[in-house]
mmCIF file of C-alpha atoms in Angstrom:
data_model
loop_
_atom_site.group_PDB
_atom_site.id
_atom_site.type_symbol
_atom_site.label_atom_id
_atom_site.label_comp_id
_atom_site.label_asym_id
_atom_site.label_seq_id
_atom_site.Cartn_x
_atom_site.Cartn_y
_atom_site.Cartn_z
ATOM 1 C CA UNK F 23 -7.496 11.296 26.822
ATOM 2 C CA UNK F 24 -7.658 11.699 30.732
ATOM 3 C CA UNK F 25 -10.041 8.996 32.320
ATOM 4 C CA UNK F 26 -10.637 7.209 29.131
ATOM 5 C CA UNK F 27 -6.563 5.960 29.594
ATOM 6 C CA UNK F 28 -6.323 2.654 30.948
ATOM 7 C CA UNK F 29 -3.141 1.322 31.741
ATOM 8 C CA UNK F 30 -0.941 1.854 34.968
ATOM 9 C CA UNK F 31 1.482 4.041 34.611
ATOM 10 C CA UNK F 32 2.764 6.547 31.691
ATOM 11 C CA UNK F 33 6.051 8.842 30.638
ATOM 12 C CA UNK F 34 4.896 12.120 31.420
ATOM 13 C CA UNK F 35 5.682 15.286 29.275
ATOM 14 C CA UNK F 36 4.891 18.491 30.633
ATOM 15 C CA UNK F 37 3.223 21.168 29.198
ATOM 16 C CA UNK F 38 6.522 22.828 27.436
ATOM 17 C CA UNK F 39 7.895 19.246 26.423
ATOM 18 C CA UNK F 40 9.873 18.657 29.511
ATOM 19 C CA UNK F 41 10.582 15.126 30.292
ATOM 20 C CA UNK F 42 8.561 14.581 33.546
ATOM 21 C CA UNK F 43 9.607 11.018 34.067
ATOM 22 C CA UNK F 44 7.436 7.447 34.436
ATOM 23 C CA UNK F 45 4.631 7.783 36.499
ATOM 24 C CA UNK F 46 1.495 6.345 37.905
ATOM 25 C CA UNK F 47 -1.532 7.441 36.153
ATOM 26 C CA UNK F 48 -3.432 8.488 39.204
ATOM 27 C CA UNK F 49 -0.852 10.898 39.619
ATOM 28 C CA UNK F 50 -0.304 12.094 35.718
ATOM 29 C CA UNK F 51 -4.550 12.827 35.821
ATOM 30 C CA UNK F 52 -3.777 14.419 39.672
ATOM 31 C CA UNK F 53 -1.080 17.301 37.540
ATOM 32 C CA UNK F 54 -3.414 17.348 34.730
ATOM 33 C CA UNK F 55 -6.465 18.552 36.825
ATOM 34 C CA UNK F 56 -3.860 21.080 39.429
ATOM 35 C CA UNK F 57 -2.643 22.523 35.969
ATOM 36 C CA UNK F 58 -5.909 22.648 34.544
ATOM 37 C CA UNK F 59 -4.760 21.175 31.696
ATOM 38 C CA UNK F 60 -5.863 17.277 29.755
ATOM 39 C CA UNK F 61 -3.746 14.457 29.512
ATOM 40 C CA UNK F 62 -3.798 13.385 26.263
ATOM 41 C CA UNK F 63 -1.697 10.191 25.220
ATOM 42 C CA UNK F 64 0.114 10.845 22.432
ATOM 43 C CA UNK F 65 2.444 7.795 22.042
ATOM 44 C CA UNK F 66 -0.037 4.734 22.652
ATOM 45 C CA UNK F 67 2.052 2.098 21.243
ATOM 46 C CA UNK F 68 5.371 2.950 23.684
ATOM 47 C CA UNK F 69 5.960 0.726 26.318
ATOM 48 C CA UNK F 70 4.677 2.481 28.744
ATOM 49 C CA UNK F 71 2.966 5.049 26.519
ATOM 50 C CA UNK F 72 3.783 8.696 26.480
ATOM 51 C CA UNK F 73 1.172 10.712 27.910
ATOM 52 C CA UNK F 74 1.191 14.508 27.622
ATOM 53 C CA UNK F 75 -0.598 17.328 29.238
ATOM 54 C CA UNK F 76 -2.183 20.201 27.363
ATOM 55 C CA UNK F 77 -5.091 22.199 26.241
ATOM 56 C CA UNK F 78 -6.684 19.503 23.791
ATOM 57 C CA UNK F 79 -8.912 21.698 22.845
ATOM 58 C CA UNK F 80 -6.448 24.552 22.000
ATOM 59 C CA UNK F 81 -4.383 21.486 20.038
ATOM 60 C CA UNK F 82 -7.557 20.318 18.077
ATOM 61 C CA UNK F 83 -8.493 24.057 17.312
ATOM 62 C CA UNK F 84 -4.752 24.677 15.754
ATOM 63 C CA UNK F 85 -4.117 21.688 13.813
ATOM 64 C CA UNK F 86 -7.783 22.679 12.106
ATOM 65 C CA UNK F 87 -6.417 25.744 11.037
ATOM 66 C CA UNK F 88 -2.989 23.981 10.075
ATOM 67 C CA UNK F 89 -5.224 21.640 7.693
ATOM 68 C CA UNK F 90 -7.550 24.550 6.571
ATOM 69 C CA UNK F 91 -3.671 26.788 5.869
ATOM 70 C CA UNK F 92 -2.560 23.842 4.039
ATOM 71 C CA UNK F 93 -5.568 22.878 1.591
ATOM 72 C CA UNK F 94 -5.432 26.772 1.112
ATOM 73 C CA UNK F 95 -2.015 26.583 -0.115
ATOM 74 C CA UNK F 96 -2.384 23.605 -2.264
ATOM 75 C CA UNK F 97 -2.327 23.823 -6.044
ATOM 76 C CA UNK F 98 -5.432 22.223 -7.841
ATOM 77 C CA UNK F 99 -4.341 20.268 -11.572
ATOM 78 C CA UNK F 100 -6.568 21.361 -14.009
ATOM 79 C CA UNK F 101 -7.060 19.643 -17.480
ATOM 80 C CA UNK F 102 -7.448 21.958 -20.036
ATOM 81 C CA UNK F 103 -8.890 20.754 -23.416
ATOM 82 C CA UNK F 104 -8.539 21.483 -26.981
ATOM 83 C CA UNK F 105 -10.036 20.589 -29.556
ATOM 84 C CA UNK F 106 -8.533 20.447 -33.135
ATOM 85 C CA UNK F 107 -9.258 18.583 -36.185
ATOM 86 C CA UNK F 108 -6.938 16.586 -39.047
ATOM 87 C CA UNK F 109 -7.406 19.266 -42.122
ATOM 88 C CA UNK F 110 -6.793 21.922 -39.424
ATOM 89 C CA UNK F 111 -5.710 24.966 -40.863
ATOM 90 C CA UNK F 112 -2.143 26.296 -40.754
ATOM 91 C CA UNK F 113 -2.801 29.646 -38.752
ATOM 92 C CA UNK F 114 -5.817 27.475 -36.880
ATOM 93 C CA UNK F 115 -3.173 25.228 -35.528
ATOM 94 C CA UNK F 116 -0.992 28.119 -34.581
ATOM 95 C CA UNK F 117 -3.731 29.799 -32.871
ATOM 96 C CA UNK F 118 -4.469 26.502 -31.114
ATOM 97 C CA UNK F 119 -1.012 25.711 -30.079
ATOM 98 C CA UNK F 120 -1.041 28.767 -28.843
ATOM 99 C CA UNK F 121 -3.517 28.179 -26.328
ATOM 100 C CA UNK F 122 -2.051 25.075 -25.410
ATOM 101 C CA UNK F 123 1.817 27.153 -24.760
ATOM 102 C CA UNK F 124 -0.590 29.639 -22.564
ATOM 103 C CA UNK F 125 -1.756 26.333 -20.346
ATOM 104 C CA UNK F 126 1.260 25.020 -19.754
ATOM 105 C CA UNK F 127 2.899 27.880 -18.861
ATOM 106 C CA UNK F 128 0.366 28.175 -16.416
ATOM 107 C CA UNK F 129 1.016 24.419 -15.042
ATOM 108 C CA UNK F 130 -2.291 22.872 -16.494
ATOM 109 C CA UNK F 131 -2.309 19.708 -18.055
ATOM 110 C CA UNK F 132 -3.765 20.165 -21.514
ATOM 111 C CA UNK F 133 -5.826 17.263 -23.092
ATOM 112 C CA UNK F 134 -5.754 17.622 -27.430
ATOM 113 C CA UNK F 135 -8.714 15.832 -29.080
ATOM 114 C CA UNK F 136 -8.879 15.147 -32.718
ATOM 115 C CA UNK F 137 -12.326 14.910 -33.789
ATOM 116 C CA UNK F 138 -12.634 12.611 -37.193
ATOM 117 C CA UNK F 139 -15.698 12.999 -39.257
ATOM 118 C CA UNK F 140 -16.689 10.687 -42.128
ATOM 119 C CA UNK F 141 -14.046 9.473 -44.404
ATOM 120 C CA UNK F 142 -11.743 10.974 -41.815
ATOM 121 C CA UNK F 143 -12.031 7.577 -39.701
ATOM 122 C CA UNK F 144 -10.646 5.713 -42.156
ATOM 123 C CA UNK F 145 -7.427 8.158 -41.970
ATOM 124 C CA UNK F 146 -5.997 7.833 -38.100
ATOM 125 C CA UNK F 147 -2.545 8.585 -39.186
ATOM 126 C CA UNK F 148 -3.086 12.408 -39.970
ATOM 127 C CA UNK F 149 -4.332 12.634 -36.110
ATOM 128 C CA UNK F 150 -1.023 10.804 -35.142
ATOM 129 C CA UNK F 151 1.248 12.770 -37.091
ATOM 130 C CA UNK F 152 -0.761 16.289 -36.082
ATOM 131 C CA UNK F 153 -1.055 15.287 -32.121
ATOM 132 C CA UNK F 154 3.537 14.538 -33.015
ATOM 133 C CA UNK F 155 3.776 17.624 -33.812
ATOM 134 C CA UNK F 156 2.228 19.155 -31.610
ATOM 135 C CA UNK F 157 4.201 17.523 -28.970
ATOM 136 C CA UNK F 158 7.090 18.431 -30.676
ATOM 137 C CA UNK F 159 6.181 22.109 -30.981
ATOM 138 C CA UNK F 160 5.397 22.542 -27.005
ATOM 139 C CA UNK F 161 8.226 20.420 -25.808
ATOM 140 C CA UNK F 162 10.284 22.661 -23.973
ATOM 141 C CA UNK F 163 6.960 23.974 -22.300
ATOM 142 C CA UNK F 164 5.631 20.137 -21.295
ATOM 143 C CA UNK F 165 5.513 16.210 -21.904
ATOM 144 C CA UNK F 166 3.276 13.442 -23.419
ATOM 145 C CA UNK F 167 1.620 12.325 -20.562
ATOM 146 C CA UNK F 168 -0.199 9.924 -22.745
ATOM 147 C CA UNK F 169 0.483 8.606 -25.859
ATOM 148 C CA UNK F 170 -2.268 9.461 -28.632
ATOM 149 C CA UNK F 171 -5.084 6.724 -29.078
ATOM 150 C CA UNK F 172 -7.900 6.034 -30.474
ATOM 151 C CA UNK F 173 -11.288 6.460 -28.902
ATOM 152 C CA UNK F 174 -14.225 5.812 -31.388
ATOM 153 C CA UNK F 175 -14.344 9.342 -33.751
ATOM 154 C CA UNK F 176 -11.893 10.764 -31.393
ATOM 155 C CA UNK F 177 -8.012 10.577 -30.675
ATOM 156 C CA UNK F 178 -6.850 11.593 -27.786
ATOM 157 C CA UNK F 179 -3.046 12.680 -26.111
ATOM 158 C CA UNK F 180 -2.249 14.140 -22.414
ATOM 159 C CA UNK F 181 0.375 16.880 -22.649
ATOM 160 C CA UNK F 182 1.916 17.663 -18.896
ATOM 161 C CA UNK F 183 3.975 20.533 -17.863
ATOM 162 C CA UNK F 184 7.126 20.331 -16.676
ATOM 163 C CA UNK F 185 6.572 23.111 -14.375
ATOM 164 C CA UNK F 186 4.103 22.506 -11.053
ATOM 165 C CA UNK F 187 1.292 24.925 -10.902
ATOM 166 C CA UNK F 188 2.543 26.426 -7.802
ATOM 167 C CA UNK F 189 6.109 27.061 -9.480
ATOM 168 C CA UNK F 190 4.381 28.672 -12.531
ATOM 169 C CA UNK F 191 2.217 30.591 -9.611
ATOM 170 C CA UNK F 192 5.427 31.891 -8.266
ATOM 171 C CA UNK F 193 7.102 33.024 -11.365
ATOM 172 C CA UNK F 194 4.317 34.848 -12.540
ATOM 173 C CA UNK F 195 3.992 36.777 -9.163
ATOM 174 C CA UNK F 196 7.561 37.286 -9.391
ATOM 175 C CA UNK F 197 6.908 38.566 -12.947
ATOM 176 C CA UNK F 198 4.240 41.139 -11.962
ATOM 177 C CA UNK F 199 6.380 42.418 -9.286
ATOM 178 C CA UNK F 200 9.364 42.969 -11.250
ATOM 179 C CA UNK F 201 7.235 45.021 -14.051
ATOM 180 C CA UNK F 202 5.691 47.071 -11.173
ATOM 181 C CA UNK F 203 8.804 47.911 -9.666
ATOM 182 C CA UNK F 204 10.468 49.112 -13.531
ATOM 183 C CA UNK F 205 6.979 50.564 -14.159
ATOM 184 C CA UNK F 206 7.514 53.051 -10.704
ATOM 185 C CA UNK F 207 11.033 53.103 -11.404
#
């Protein structure tokens, strides 16, 4: 940026991208300082490098905000858990599958523990066969991320959605607005 540019001569854009031409760098800092404007290289590697003039600070003030816009925009993953066990209850499992179709309609990833106690270690299979069917029950909603395996008393599967969390965002906006518009209507 201005003085701190050390090579003899640079292709000049203007201030509204106009092509200004190859020119000494005396002269590119001489425009800079009549326009009160910086000269900011912007192309170092170029033979000879592109130099342009603007506000730098204006530029560094707007490509903040441009960063700050874009985290604001950006959808955070969030793993969900449940926890179920291998005698799990017929209406417990539909409650709990239940919670895991509400996740991933949301766009969360949901993580499904099986928690064996006792004798229970000695019988991994029901886990498998419960953590299959769940996957089979929720697999128009999402996908086994990871397969089920066996940590210690636990067993654990990933389930992902197939729908991004700023799609599912979206629809559900869309959603809302559709039910307010046939709720005024």
């Amino acid at each position: 940026m201005n003085d701190r540019i050390r090579v003899p001569e640079v292709r000049l854009v203007g201030p509204n991208g106009e092509q200004v031409g190859i020119v000494p760098i005396a002269k590119a800092l001489e425009l800079a300082r009549e326009s009160d404007l910086d000269l900011v290289e912007v192309a170092p590697t170029a033979r000879p490098p592109v130099a342009k003039l603007m506000d730098y600070g204006k530029f560094k003030y707007e490509s903040a905000m441009k960063a700050r816009e874009a985290r604001k925009n950006q959808a955070h993953t969030i793993i969900k858990e449940i926890k179920l066990r291998p005698k799990i209850d017929p209406h417990d499992y539909e409650t709990k599958k239940g919670h895991v179709v509400r996740f991933l309609k949301a766009g969360d990833k949901v993580k499904v523990t099986i928690m064996f106690r006792g004798r229970e270690q000695s019988r991994p299979e029901l886990g498998f066969r419960l953590l299959q069917r769940l996957a089979d029950d929720v697999e128009e909603l999402g996908f086994v991320e990871s397969r089920p395996k066996q940590d210690g008393r636990n067993m654990i599967m990933v389930i992902g959605p197939h729908k991004k969390k700023a799609e599912a965002k979206a629809e559900r906006a869309a959603s809302r607005d559709a039910e307010a518009e046939s709720g005024t209507a």
